[in-house]
PDB file of C-alpha atoms in Angstrom:
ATOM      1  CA  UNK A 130       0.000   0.000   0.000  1.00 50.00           C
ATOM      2  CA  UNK A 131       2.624   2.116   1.065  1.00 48.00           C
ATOM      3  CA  UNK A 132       4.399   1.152  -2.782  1.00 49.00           C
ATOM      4  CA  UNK A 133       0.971   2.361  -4.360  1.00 50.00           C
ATOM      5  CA  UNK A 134       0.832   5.586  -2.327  1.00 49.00           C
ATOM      6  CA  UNK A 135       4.256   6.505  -3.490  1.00 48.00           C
ATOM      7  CA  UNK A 136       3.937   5.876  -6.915  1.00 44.00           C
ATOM      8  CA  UNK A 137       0.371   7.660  -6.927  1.00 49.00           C
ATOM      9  CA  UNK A 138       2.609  10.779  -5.722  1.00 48.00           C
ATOM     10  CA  UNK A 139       5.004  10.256  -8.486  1.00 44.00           C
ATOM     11  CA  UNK A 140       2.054  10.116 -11.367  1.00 44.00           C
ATOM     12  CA  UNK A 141       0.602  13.533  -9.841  1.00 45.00           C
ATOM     13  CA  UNK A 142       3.991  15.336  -9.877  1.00 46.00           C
ATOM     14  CA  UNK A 143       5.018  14.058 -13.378  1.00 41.00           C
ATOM     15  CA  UNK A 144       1.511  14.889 -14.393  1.00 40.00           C
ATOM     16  CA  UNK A 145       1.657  18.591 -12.649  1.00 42.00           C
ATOM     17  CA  UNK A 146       4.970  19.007 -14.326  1.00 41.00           C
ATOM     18  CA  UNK A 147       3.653  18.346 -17.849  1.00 39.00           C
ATOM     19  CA  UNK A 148       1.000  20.927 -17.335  1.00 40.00           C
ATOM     20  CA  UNK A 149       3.505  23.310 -16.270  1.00 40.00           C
ATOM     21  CA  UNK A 150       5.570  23.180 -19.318  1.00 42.00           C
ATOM     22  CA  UNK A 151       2.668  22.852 -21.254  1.00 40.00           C
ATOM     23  CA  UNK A 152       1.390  26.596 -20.011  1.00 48.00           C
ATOM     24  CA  UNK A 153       5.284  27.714 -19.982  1.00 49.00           C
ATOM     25  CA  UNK A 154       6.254  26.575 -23.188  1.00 48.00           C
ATOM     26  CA  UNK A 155       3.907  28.933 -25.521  1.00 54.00           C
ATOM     27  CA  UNK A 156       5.002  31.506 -22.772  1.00 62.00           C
ATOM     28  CA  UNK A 157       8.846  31.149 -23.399  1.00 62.00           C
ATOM     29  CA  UNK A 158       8.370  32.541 -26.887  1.00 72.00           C
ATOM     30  CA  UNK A 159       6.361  35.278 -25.755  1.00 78.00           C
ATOM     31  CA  UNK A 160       8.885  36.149 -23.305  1.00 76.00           C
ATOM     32  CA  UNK A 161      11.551  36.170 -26.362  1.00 82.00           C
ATOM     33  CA  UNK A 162       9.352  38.385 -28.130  1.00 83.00           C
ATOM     34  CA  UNK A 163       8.938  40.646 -25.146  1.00 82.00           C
ATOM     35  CA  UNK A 164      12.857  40.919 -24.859  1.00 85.00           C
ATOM     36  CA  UNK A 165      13.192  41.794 -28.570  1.00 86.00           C
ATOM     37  CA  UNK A 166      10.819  44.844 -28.384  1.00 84.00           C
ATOM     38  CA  UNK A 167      12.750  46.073 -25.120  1.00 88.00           C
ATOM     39  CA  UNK A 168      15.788  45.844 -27.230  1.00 89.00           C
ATOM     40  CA  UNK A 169      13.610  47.843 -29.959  1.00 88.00           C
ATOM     41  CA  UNK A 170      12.329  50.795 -28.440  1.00 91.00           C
ATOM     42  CA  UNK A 171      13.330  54.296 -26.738  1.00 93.00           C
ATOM     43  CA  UNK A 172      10.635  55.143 -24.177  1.00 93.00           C
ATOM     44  CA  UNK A 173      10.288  59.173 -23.300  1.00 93.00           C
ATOM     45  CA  UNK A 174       9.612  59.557 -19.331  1.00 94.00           C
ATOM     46  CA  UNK A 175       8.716  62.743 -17.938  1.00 96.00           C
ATOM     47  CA  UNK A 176       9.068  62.232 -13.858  1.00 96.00           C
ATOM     48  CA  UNK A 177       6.633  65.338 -12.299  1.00 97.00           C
ATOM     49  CA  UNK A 178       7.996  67.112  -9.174  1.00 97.00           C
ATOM     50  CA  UNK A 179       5.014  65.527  -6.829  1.00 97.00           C
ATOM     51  CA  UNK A 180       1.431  64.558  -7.552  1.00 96.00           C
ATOM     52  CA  UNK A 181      -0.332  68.302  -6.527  1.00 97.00           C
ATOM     53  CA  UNK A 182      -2.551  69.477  -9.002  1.00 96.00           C
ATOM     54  CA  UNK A 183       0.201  72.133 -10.118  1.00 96.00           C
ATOM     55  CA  UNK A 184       3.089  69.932 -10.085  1.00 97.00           C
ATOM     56  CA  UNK A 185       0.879  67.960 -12.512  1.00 95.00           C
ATOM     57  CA  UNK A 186      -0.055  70.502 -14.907  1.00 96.00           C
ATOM     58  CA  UNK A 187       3.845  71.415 -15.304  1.00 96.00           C
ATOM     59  CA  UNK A 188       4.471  68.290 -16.449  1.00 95.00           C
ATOM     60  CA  UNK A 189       2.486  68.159 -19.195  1.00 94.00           C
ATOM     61  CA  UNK A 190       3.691  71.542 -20.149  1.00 95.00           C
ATOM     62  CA  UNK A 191       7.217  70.011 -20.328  1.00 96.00           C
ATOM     63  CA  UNK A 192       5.517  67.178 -22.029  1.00 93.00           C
ATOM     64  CA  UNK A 193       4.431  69.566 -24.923  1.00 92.00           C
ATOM     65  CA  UNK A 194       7.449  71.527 -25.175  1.00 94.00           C
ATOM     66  CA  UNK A 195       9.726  68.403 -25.186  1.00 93.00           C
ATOM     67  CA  UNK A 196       7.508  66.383 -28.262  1.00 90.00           C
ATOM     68  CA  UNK A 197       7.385  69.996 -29.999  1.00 89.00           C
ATOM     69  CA  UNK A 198      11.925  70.347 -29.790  1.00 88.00           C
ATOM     70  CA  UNK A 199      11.920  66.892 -30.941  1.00 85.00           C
ATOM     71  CA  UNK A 200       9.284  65.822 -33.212  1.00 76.00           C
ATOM     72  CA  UNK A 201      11.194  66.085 -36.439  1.00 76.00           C
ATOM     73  CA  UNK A 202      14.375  64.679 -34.603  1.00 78.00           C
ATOM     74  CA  UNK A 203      13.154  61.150 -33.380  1.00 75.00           C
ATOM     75  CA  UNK A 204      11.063  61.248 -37.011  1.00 71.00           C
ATOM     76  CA  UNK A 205      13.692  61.447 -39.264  1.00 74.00           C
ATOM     77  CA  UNK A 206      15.592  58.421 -37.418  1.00 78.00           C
ATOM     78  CA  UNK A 207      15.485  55.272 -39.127  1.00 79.00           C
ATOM     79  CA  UNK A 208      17.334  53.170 -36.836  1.00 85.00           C
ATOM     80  CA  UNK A 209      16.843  52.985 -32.065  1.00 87.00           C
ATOM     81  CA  UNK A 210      20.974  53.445 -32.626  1.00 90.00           C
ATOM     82  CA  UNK A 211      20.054  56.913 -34.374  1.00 89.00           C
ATOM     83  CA  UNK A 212      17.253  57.764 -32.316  1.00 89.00           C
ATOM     84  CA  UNK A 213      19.657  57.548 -29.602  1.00 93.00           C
ATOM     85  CA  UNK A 214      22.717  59.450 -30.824  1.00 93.00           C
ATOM     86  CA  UNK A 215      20.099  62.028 -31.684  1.00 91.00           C
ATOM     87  CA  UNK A 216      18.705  62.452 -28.242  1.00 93.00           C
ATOM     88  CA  UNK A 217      22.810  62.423 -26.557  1.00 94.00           C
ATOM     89  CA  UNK A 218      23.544  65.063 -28.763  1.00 94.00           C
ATOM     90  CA  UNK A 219      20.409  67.359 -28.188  1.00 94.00           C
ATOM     91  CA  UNK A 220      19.618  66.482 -24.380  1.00 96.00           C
ATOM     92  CA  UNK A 221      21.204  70.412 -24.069  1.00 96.00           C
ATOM     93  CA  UNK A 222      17.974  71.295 -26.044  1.00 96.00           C
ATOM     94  CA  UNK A 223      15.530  69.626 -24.760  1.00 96.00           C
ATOM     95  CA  UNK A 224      16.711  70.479 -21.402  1.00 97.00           C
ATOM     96  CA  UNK A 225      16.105  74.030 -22.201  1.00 97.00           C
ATOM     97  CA  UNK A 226      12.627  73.543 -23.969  1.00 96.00           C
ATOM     98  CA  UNK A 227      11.626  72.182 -20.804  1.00 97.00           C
ATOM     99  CA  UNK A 228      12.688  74.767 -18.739  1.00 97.00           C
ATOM    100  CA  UNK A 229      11.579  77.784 -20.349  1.00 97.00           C
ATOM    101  CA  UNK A 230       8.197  75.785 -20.346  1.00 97.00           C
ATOM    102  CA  UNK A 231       8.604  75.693 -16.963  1.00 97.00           C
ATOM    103  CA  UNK A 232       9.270  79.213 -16.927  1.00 97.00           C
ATOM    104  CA  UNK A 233       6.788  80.433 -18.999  1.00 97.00           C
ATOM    105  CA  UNK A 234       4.252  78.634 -16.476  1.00 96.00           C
ATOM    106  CA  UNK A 235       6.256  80.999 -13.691  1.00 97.00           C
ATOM    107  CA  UNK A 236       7.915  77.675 -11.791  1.00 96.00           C
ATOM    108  CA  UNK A 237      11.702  77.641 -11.656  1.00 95.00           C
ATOM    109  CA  UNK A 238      12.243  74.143 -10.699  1.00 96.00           C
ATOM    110  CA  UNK A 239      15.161  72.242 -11.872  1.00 97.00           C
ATOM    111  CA  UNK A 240      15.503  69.478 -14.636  1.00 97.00           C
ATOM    112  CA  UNK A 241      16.982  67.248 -15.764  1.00 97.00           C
ATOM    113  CA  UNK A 242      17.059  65.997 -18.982  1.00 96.00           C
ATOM    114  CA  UNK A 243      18.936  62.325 -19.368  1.00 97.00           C
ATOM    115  CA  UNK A 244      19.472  59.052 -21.853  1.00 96.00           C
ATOM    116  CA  UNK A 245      19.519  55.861 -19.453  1.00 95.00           C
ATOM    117  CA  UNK A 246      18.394  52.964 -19.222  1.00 95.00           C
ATOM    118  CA  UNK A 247      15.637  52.103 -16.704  1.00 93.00           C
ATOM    119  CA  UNK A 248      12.645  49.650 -15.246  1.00 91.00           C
ATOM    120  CA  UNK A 249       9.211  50.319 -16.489  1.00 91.00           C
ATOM    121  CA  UNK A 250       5.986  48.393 -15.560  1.00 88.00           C
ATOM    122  CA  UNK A 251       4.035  46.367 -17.682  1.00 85.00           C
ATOM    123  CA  UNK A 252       2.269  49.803 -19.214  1.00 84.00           C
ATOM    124  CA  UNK A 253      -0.570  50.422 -21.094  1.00 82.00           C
ATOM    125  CA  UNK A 254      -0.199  53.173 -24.514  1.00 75.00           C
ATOM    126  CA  UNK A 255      -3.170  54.705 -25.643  1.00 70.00           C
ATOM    127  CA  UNK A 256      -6.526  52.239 -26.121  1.00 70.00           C
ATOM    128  CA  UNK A 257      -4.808  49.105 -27.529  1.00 74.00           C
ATOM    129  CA  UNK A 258      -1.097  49.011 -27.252  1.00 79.00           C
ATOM    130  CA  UNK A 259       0.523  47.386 -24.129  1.00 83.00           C
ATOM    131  CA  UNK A 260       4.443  47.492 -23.344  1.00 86.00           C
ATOM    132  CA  UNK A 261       5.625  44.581 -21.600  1.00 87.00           C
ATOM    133  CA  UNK A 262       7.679  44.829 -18.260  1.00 88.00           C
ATOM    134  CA  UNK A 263      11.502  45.015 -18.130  1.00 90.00           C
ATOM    135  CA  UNK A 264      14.162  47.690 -18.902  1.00 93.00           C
ATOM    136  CA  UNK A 265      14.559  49.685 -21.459  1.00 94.00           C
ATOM    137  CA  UNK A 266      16.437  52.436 -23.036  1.00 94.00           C
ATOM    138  CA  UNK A 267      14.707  56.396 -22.146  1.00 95.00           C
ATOM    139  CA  UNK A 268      15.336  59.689 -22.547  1.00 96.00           C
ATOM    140  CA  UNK A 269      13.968  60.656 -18.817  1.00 97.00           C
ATOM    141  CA  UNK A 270      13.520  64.388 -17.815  1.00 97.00           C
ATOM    142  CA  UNK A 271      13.470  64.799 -14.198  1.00 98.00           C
ATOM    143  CA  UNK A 272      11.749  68.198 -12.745  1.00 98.00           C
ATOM    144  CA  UNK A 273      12.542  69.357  -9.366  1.00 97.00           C
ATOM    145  CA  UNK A 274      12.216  66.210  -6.780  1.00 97.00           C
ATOM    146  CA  UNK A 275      10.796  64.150  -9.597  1.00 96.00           C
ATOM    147  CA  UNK A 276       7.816  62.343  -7.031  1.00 96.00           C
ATOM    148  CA  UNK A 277       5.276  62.919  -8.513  1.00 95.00           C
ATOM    149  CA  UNK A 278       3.230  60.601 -11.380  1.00 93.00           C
ATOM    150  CA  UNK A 279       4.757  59.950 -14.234  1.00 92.00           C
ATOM    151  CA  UNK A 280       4.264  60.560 -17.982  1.00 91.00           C
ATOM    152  CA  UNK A 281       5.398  58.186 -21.068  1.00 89.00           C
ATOM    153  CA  UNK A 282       5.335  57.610 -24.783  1.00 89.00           C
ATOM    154  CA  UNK A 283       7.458  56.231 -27.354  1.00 89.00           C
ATOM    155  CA  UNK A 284       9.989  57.901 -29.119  1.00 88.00           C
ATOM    156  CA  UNK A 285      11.167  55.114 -31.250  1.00 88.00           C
ATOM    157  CA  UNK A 286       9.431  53.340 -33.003  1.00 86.00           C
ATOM    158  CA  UNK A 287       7.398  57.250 -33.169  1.00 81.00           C
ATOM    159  CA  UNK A 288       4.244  56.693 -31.779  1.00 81.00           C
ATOM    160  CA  UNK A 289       4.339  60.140 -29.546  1.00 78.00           C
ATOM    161  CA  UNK A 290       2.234  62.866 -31.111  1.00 58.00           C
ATOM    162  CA  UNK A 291       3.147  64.919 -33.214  1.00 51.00           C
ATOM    163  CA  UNK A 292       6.038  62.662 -34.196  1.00 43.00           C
ATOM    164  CA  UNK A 293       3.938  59.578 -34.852  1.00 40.00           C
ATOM    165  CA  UNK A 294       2.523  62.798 -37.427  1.00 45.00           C
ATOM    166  CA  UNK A 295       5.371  63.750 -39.316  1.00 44.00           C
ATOM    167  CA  UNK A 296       7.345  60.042 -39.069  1.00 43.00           C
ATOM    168  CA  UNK A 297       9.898  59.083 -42.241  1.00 47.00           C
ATOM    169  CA  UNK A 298       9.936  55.248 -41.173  1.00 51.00           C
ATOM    170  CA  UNK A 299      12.833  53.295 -41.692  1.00 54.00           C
ATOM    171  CA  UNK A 300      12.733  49.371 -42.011  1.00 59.00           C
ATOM    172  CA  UNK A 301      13.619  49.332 -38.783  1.00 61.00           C
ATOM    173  CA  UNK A 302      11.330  51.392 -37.382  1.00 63.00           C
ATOM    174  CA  UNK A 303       8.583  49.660 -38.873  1.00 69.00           C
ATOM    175  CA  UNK A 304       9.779  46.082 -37.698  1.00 72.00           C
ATOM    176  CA  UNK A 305       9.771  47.579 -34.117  1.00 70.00           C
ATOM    177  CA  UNK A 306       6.226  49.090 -34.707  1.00 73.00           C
ATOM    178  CA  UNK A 307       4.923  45.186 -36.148  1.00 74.00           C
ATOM    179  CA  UNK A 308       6.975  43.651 -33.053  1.00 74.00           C
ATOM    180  CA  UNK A 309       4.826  45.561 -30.615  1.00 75.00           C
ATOM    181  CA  UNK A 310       1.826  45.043 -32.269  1.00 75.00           C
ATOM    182  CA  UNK A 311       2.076  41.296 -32.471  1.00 77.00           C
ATOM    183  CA  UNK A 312       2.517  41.454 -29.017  1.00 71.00           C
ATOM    184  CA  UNK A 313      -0.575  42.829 -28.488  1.00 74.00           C
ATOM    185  CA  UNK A 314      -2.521  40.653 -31.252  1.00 74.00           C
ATOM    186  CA  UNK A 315      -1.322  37.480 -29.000  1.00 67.00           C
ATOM    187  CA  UNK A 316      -4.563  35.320 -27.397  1.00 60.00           C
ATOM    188  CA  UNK A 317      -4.587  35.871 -23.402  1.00 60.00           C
ATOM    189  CA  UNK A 318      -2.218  38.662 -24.052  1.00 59.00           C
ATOM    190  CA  UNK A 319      -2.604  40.470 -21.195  1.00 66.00           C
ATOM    191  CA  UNK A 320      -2.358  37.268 -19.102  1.00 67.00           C
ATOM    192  CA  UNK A 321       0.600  36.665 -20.858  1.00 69.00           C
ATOM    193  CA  UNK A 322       2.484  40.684 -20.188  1.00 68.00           C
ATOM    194  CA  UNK A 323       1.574  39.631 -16.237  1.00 72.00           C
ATOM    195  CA  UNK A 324       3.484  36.686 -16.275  1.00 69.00           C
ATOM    196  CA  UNK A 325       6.035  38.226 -17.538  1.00 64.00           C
ATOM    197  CA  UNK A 326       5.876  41.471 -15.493  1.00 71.00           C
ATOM    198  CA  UNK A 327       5.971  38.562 -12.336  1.00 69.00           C
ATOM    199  CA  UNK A 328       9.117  37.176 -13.517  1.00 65.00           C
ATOM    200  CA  UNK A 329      10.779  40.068 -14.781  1.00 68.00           C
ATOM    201  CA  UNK A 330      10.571  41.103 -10.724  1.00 70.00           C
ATOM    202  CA  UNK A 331      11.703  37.911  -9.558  1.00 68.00           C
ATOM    203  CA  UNK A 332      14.825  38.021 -11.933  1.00 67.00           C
ATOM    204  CA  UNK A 333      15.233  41.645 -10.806  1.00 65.00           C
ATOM    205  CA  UNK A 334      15.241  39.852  -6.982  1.00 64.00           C
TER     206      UNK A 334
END
């Protein structure tokens, strides 16, 4: 009996571990997928001084000034590594748009404008585009103790308005654009981005 009871415990494991790499399995090539679009895309993050009402507003005046100064610069890039020498070179200029924005609004809190590489969320872009979790490269613009809720688009591929508007896409550009959005054509997709988001966090430790 004992024997029986054993090898009844056996059957159920091997039988649990089939169904786990049954459900992991379609999931590991999502996951690939996922990495390839994080290796794809420069994310803009604007990082408000705190969540007040006025803190808020300035950000999305920074927000406007910073898509206006580089609209036809993330456009006209047909490749993420020219989207990002682009932004090196004119973080100077941005920096500035954003702060007379935030002078024109009468605020004179800092910023700061930089290119790094960061941790994002599993985030949601517009009505039907989601961005899986992990890290990817961003042109971030900090303003004064940067608390405050955040604001995000993406630069490259250019879905931001207006650059989305005035876009000359590349091949690569466009391959980005059809990664992401076979991403989100996937069934159980969202089931699938909160998997990953779960171990993306338990890689991160």
């Amino acid at each position: 009996m004992k024997k029986q009871g054993t090898i009844r415990r056996l059957d159920a494991a091997l039988g649990a571990g089939l169904l786990l790499a049954m459900l992991i399995t379609p999931l590991a090539g999502f996951g690939q997928r996922c990495a390839q679009v994080r290796q794809e895309v420069l994310r803009l993050h604007i990082l408000a001084n705190s969540d007040s009402e006025a803190d808020q507003a300035l950000k999305l005046r920074v927000r406007d000034a910073v898509l206006e100064e580089t609209g036809g610069l993330f456009a006209a890039a047909g490749t993420l590594e020219e989207a990002q020498a682009a932004a090196l070179e004119n973080l100077p200029a941005i920096e500035a748009a954003a702060r007379r924005a935030l002078a024109e609004a009468g605020s004179d809190a800092p910023v700061k404008a930089e290119l790094t590489r960061m941790y994002f969320n599993t985030r949601e872009y517009g009505e039907d585009t989601t961005l899986p979790a992990g890290e990817y490269q961003a042109l971030r613009l900090s303003i004064g103790e940067a608390r405050g809720r955040n604001w995000w688009c993406v630069m490259f591929p250019p879905l931001c308005v207006p650059a989305a508007e005035t876009a000359v896409e590349g091949q690569e550009s466009k391959a980005a654009a059809e990664d992401i959005e076979a991403l989100n054509q996937e069934p159980h997709y969202r089931l699938s981005f909160a998997v990953v988001e779960w171990l993306e966090e338990l890689a991160a430790g």
